[in-house]
Coordinates of C-alpha atoms and ligand atoms in Angstrom, one line a residue:
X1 CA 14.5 81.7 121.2
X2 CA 13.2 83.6 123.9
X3 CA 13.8 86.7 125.8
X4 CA 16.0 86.6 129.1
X5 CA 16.1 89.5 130.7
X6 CA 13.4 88.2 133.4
X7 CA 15.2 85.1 134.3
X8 CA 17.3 86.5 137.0
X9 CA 19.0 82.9 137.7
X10 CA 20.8 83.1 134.3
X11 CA 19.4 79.9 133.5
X12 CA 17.7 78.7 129.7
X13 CA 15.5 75.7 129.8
X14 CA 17.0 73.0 128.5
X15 CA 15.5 73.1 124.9
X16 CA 17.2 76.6 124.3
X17 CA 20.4 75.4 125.5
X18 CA 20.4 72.6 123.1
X19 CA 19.2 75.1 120.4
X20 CA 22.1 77.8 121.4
X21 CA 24.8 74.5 121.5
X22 CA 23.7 73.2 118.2
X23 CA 24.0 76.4 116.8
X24 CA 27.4 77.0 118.1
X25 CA 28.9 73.9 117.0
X26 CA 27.5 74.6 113.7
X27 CA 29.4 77.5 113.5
X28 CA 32.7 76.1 114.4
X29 CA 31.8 73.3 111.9
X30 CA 31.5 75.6 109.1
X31 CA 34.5 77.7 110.3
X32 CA 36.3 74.4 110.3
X33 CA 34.7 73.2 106.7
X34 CA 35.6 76.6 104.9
X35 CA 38.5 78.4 106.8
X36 CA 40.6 78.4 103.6
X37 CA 37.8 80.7 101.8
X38 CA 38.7 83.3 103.9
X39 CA 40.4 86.0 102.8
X40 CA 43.8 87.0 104.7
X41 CA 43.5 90.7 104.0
X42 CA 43.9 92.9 107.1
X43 CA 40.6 92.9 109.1
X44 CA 38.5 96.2 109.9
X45 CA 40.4 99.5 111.7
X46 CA 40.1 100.6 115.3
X47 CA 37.3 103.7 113.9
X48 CA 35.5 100.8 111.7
X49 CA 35.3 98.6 115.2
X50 CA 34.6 101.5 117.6
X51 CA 31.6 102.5 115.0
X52 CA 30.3 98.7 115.4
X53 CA 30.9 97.4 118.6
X54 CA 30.8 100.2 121.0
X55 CA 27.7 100.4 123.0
X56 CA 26.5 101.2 126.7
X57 CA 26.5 98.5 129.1
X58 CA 23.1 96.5 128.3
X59 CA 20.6 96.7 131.1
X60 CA 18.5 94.6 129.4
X61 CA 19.2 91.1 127.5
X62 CA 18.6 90.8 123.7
X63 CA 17.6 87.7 122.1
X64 CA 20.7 85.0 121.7
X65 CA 20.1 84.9 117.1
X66 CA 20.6 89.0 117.6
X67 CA 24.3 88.7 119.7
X68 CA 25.1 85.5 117.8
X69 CA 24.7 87.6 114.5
X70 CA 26.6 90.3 115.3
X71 CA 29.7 88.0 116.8
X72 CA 29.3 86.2 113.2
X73 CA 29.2 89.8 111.3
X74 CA 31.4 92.1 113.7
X75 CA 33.9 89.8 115.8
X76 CA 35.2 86.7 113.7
X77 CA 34.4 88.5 110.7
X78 CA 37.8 90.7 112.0
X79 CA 39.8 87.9 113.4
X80 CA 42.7 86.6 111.5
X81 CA 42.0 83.1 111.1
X82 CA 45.7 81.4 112.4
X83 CA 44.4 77.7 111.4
X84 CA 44.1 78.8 107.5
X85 CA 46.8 76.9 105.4
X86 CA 48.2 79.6 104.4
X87 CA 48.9 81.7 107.4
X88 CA 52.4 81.6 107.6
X89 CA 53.1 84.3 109.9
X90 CA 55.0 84.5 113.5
X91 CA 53.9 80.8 114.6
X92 CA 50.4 79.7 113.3
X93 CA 47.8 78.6 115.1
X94 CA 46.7 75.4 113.5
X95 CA 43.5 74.0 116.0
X96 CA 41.9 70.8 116.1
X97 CA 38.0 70.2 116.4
X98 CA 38.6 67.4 119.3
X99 CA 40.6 70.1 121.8
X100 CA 37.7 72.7 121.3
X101 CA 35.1 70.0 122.4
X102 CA 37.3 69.2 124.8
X103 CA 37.3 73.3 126.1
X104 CA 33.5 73.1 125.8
X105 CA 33.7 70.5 128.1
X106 CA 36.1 71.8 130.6
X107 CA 33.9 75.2 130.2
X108 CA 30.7 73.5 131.2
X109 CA 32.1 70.9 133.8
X110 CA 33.9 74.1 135.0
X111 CA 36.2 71.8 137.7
X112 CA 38.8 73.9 140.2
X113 CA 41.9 72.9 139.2
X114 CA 43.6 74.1 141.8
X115 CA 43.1 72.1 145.0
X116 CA 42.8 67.9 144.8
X117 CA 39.8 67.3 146.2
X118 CA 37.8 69.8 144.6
X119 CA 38.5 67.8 140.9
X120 CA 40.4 64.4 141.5
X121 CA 39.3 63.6 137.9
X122 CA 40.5 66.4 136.2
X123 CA 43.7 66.5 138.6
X124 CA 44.9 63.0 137.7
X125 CA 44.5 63.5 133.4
X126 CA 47.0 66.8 134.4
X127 CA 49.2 64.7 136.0
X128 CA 49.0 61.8 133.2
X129 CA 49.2 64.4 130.1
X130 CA 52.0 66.0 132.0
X131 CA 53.8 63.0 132.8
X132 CA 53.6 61.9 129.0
X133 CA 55.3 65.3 127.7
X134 CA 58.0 64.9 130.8
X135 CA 58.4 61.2 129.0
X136 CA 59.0 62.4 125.3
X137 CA 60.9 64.9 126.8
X138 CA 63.1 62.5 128.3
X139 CA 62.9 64.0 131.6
X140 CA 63.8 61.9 134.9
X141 CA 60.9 60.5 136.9
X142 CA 61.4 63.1 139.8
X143 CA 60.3 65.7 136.9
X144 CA 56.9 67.4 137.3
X145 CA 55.1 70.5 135.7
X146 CA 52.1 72.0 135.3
X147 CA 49.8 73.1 132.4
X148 CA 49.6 77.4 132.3
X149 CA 48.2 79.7 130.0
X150 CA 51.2 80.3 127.7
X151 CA 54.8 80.1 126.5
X152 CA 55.6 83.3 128.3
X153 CA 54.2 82.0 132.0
X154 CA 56.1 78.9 131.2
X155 CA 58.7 80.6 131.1
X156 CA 57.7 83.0 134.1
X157 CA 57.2 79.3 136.0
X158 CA 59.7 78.1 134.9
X159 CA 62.4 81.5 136.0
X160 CA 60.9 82.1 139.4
X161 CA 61.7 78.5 140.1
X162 CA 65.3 79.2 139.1
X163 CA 65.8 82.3 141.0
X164 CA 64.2 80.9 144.4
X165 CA 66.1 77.1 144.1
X166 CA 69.2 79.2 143.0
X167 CA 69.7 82.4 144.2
X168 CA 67.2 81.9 147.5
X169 CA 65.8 84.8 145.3
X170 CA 68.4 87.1 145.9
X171 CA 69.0 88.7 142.4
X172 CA 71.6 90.6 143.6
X173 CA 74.8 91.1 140.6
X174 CA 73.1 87.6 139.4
X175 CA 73.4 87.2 135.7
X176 CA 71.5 85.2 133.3
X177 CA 72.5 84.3 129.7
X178 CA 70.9 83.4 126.5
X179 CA 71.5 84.4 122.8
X180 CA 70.3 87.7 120.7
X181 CA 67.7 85.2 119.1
X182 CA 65.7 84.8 122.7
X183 CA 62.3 85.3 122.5
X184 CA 61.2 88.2 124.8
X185 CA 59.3 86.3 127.1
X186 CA 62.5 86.2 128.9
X187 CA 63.0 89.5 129.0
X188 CA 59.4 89.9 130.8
X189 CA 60.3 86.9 133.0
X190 CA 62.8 88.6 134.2
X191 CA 61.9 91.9 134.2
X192 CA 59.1 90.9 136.4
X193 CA 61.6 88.9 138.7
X194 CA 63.3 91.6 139.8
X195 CA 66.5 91.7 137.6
X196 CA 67.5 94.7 135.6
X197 CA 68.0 94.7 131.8
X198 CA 71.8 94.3 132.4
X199 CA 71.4 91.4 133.9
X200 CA 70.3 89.6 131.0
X201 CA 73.3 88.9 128.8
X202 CA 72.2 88.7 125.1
X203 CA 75.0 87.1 123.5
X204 CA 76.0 87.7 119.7
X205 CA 74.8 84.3 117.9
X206 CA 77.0 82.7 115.5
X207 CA 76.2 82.2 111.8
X208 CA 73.5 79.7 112.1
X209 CA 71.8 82.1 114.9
X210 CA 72.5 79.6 117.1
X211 CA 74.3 80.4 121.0
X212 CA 78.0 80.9 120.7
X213 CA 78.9 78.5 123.2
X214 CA 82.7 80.4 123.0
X215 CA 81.2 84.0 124.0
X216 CA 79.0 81.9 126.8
X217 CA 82.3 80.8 128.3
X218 CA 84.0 83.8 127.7
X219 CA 81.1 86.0 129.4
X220 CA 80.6 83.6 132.3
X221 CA 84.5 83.9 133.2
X222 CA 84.2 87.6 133.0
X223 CA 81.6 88.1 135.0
X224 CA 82.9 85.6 137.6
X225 CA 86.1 88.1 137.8
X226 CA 84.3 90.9 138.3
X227 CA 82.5 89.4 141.4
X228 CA 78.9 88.9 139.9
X229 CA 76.8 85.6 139.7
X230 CA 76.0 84.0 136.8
X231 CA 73.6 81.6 137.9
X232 CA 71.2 80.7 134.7
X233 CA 71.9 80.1 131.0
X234 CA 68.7 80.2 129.1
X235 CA 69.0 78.2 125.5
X236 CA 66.5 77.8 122.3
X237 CA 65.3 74.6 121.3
X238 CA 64.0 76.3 118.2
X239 CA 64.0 80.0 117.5
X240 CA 60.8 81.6 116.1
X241 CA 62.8 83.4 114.3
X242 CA 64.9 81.1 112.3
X243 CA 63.9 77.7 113.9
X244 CA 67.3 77.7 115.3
X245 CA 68.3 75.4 118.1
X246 CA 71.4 76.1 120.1
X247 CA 73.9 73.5 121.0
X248 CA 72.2 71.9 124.2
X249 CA 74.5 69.5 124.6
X250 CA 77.4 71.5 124.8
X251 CA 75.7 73.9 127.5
X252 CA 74.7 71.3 129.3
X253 CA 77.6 70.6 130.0
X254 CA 79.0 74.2 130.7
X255 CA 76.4 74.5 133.2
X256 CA 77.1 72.1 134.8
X257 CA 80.7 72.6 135.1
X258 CA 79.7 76.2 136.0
X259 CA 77.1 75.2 138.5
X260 CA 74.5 76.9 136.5
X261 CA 70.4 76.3 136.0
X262 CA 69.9 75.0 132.4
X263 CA 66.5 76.8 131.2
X264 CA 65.4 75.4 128.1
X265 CA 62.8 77.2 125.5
X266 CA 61.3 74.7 123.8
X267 CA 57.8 76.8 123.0
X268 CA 58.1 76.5 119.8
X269 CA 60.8 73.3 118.8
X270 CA 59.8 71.0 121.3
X271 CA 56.9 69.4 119.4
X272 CA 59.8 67.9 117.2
X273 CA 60.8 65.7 119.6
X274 CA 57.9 63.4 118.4
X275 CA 60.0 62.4 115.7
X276 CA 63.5 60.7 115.5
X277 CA 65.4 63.8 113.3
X278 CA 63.6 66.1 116.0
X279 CA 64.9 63.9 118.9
X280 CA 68.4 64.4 117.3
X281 CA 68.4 68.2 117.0
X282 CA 67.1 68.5 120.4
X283 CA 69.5 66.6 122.1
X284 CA 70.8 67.8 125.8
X285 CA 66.5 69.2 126.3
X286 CA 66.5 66.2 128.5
X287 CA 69.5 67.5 130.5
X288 CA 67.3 71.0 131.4
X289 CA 66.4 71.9 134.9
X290 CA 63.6 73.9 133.4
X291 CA 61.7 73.8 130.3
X292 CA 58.5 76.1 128.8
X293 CA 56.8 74.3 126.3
X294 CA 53.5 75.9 124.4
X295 CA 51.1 72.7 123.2
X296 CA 48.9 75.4 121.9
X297 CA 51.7 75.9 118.7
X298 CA 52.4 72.9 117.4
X299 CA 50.6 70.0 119.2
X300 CA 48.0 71.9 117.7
X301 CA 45.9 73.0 120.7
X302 CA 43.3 75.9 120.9
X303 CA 44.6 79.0 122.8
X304 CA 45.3 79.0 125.9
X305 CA 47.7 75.9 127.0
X306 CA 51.7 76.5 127.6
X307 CA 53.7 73.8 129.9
X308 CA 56.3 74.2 132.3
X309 CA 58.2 71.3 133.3
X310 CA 61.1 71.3 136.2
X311 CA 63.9 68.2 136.7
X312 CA 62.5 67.8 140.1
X313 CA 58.8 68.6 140.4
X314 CA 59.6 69.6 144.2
X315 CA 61.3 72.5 143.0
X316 CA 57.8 74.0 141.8
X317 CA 56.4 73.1 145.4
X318 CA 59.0 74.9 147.2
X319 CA 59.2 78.0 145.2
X320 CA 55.2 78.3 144.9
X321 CA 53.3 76.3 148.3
X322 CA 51.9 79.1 150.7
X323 CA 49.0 77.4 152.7
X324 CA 47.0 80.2 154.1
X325 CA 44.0 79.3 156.7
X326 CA 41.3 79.1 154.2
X327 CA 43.1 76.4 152.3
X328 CA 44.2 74.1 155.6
X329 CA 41.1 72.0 155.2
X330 CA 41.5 70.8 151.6
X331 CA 45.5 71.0 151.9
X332 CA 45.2 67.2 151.3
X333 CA 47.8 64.3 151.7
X334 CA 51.0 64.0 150.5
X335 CA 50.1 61.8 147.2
X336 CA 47.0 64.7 146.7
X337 CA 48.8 67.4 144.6
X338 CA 47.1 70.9 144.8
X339 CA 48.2 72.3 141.8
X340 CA 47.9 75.8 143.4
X341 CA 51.0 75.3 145.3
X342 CA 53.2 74.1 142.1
X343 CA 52.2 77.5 140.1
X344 CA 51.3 81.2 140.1
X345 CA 47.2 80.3 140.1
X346 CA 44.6 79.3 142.9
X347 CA 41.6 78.9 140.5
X348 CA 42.5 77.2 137.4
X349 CA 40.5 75.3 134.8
X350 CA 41.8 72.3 133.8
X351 CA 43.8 73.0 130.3
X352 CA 45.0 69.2 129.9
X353 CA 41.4 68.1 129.4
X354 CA 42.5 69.1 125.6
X355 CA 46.0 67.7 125.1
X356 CA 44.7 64.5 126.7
X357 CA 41.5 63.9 124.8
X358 CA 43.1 64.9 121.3
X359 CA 45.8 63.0 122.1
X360 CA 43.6 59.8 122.7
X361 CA 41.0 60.5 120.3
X362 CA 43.7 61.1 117.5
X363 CA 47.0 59.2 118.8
X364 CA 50.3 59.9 119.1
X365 CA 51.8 59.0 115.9
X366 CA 49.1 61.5 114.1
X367 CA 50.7 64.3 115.9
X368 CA 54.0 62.7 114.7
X369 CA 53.1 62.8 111.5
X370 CA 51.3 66.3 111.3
X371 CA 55.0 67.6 112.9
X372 CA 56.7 66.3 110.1
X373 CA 54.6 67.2 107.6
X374 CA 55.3 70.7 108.7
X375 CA 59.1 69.9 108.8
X376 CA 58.8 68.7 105.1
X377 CA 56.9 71.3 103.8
X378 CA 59.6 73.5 104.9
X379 CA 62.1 71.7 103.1
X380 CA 60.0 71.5 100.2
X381 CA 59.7 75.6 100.5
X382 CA 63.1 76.0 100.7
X383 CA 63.5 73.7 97.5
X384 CA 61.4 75.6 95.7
X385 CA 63.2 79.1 96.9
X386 CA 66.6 77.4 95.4
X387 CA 65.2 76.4 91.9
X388 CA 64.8 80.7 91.4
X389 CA 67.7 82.9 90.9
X390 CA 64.7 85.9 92.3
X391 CA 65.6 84.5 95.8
X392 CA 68.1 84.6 98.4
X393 CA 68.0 81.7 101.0
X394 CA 68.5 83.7 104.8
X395 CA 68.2 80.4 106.7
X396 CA 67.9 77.0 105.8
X397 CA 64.1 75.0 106.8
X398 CA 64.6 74.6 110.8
X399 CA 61.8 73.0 112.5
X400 CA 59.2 74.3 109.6
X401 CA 60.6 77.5 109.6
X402 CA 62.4 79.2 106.2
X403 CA 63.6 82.4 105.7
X404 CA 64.3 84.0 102.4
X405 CA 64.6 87.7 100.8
X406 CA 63.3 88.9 97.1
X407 CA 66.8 89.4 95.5
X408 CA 65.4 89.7 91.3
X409 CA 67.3 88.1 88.7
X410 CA 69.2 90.8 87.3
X411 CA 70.4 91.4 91.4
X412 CA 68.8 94.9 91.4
X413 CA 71.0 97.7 93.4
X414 CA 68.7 99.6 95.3
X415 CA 67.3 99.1 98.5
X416 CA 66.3 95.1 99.3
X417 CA 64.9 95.7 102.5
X418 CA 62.3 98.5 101.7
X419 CA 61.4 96.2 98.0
X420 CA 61.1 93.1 100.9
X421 CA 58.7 95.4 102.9
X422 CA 56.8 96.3 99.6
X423 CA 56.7 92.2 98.7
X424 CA 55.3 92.2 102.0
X425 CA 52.5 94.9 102.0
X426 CA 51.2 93.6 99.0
X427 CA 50.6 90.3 100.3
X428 CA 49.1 91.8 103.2
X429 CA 46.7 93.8 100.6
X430 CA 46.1 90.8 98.4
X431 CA 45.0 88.2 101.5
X432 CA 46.2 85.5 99.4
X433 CA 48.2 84.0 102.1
X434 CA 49.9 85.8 105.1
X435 CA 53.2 86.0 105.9
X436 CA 55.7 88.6 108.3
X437 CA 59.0 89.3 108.3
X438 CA 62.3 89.1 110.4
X439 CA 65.1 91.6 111.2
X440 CA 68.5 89.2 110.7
X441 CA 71.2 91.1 111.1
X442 CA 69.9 94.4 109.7
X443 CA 68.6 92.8 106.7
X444 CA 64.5 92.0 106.5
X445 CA 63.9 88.3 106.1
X446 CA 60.5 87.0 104.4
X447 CA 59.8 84.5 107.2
X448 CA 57.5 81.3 106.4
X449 CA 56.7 79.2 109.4
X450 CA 54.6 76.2 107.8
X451 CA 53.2 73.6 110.9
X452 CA 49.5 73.5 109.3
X453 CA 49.3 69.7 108.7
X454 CA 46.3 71.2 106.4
X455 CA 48.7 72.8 104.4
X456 CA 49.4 71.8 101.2
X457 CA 52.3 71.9 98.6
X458 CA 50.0 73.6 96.0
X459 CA 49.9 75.8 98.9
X460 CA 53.4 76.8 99.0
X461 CA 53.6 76.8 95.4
X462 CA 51.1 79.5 94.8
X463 CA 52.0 82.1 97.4
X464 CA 55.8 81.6 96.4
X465 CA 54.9 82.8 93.0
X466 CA 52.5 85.2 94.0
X467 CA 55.3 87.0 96.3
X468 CA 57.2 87.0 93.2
X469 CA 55.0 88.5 91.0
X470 CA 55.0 90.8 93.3
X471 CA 59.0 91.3 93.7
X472 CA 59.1 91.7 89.2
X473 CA 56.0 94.0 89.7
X474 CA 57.6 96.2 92.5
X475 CA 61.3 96.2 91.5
X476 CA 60.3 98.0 88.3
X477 CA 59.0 101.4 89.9
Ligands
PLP501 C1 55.6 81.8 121.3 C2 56.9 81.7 122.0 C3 57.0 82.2 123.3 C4 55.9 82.8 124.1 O1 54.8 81.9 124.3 P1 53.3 82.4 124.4 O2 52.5 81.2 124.3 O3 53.1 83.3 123.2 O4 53.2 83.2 125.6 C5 58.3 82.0 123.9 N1 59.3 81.5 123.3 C6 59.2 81.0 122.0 C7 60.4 80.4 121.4 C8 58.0 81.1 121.3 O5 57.9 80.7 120.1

């Protein structure tokens, strides 16, 4: 291919840009074909990176073979790949080729998917793809949502909405409540919100790591005598780190009694409510006035795709809508919805274009399937963990997620979390597989989360015994 650096309207004849596409889908073909090859060492320092990558700003272009090279050789060649089978660390990134397209698509048609009549098209699939997750989320008809770029502004969505339909956005001695085992996205939420640390009420989980539904009551009543507001109750439909869902039903019912707004975190669970044993678990989600789902976990979605869903869709509209004079002439009619007024973003791209097309292309009971695959493979871990007297079970397989700590079979004395942290660094040497660990209460928890439907049992098998190889080789020294 040619040199560019003359062609000041950024545009390659049509031949080269079938050339440059051909050659990237190749690449993501092979990525695809051969991601279990690669090795899941840690990738290349900060001083190895800086050496390689940093340049001046180029004035000039360079043909497209040189920069695709160095992306191949450089770049991916240092990025953990999440979709390998045997990444088993914090919650895995398991992609499907369909959904890329499908960005690839949404890149090059590049609609604004922020204002109706600027992408009708596009608008409509968002509403459809977000109608069907409201749907197997048993959500009422009056429910709405929108697609964002993540869990976290899910859940940013989701607690602005609370605060302004709640509190008129007056955070004043308002207090919200969740369990220690709440991701930190909420923290940020509300940190950004305007609430201070205190206001957040991280309740000591019970045994299971699930909300204590008696130090909830106990904490509402207490606050309520002091004279401030609790006004939000925040609860896990699976933790990432156990898997743990709290009881939903029971707050459900507590909020309501207490006139509170039920937030739901459903990032990572929520995907199990594709299957009937998932439905069961998550009972009382359909009972949320809010609820942050991530399809780019485990409905197995490239980065960047998170969903926030509110009981009335309105609720969005009237926390978000300003409609300054640049906007009057596309502000549409009442059946056009401008997604710009239902969430923090004017220019959008359209992230449903993937859910939707994966979903059609592939069906729903696939995704079914490849969910409980991952919630099998789990269990079989967890199976395996039992048959050796090396290991300690931490926490029994929760939505695809086990945790476990090297324990020996003579039960060494010594220190189990610092031999855990060795079992860990040496996987981390070896690439073999990856895995992280946990903090439960003070101990450190080998933590596999297994949603890869391309993961295998012979999988499972062989990094179980490699980590303990590892735990006979380290206890010895
Ligand atoms: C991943 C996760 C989040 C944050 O979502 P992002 O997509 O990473 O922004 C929040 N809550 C839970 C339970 C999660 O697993």
């Amino acid at each position: 291919m040619t040199h560019h650096s003359s062609n000041d309207a950024l545009q390659l004849s049509s031949e080269e840009m079938r050339t440059l596409g051909y050659q990237i889908v190749d690449m993501i073909v092979d990525h695809f074909e051969h991601v279990e090859d690669i090795s899941l060492a840690t990738r290349a320092s900060r001083h190895t990176l800086e050496q390689r990558l940093r340049e001046p700003l180029p004035e000039e272009g360079r043909p497209v073979e040189q920069v695709l090279k160095q992306l191949q050789s450089d770049v991916f060649a240092n990025v953990m790949p999440l979709d390998h089978p045997r990444f088993f660390a914090f919650i895995p990134g398991p992609n499907n080729f369909v959904s890329v397209m499908a960005d690839a698509l949404t890149s090059g048609f590049n609609p604004f998917a922020g204002t109706w009549r600027l992408a009708p098209g596009t608008a409509q699939v968002e509403l459809v793809t977000i109608d069907w997750l409201r749907q197997l989320c048993g959500l009422p008809e009056t429910a709405g949502g929108l697609f964002v770029s993540g869990g976290s502004v899910a859940t940013l969505t989701a607690l602005a909405t609370a605060r302004h339909i709640k509190l008129a956005d007056n955070t004043q001695d308002a207090v919200v409540y969740c369990s220690d085992q709440t991701h930190s996205a909420s923290d940020r939420a509300l940190k950004l919100l305007g609430f201070a640390p205190h206001q957040l009420r991280r309740l000591p989980s019970d045994a299971s790591f699930r909300l204590s539904t008696d130090e909830l009551t106990r904490a509402i009543a207490e606050d309520r005598a002091v004279g401030r507001r609790p006004f939000c109750v925040i609860g896990n439909a699976g933790t990432t780190n156990t898997g743990a869902v709290d009881p939903l039903s029971t707050i459900v019912d507590i909020c309501r009694a207490e006139d509170l707004w039920f937030h739901v975190d459903a990032a990572h669970g929520g995907a199990a409510i594709l299957n009937e044993q998932g439905q069961c678990l998550l009972l009382g989600l359909e009972q949320a006035d809010s609820l942050a789902l991530d399809p780019h976990k485990w409905l197995f979605q490239p980065y960047e795709i998170g969903c926030v869903l509110t009981r009335q869709s309105r609720w969005l509209y009237e926390t978000f809508s300003v409609l300054p004079e640049i906007l009057k002439d596309v502000a549409g009619r009442e059946e056009e919805v401008n997604f710009r007024d239902y969430g923090i973003q004017l220019t959008r791209s359209t992230r449903a274009l993937k859910l939707w097309m994966s979903l059609k292309v592939f069906g729903l009971a696939a995704f079914r399937h490849a969910v409980e695959r991952g919630i099998a493979l789990a269990e079989y871990a967890e199976a395996l963990l039992r048959q050796s007297p090396c290991w300690e079970v931490l926490t029994p397989a929760q939505l695809g997620i086990v945790t476990f700590r090297y324990v020996g079979k003579s039960r060494p004395h010594g220190d189990l979390n610092a031999l855990n942290q060795r079992i860990l660094d040496a996987m981390f040497e070896d690439g073999f597989a990856f895995l992280t660990s946990t903090l439960l209460r003070g101990q450190i928890a080998l933590r596999l989360c297994i949603i890869n439907p391309r993961t295998t049992e012979a999988d499972i098998q062989g990094t179980l015994q490699r980590l303990e190889r590892f735990g006979e080789r380290l206890s010895d020294v």
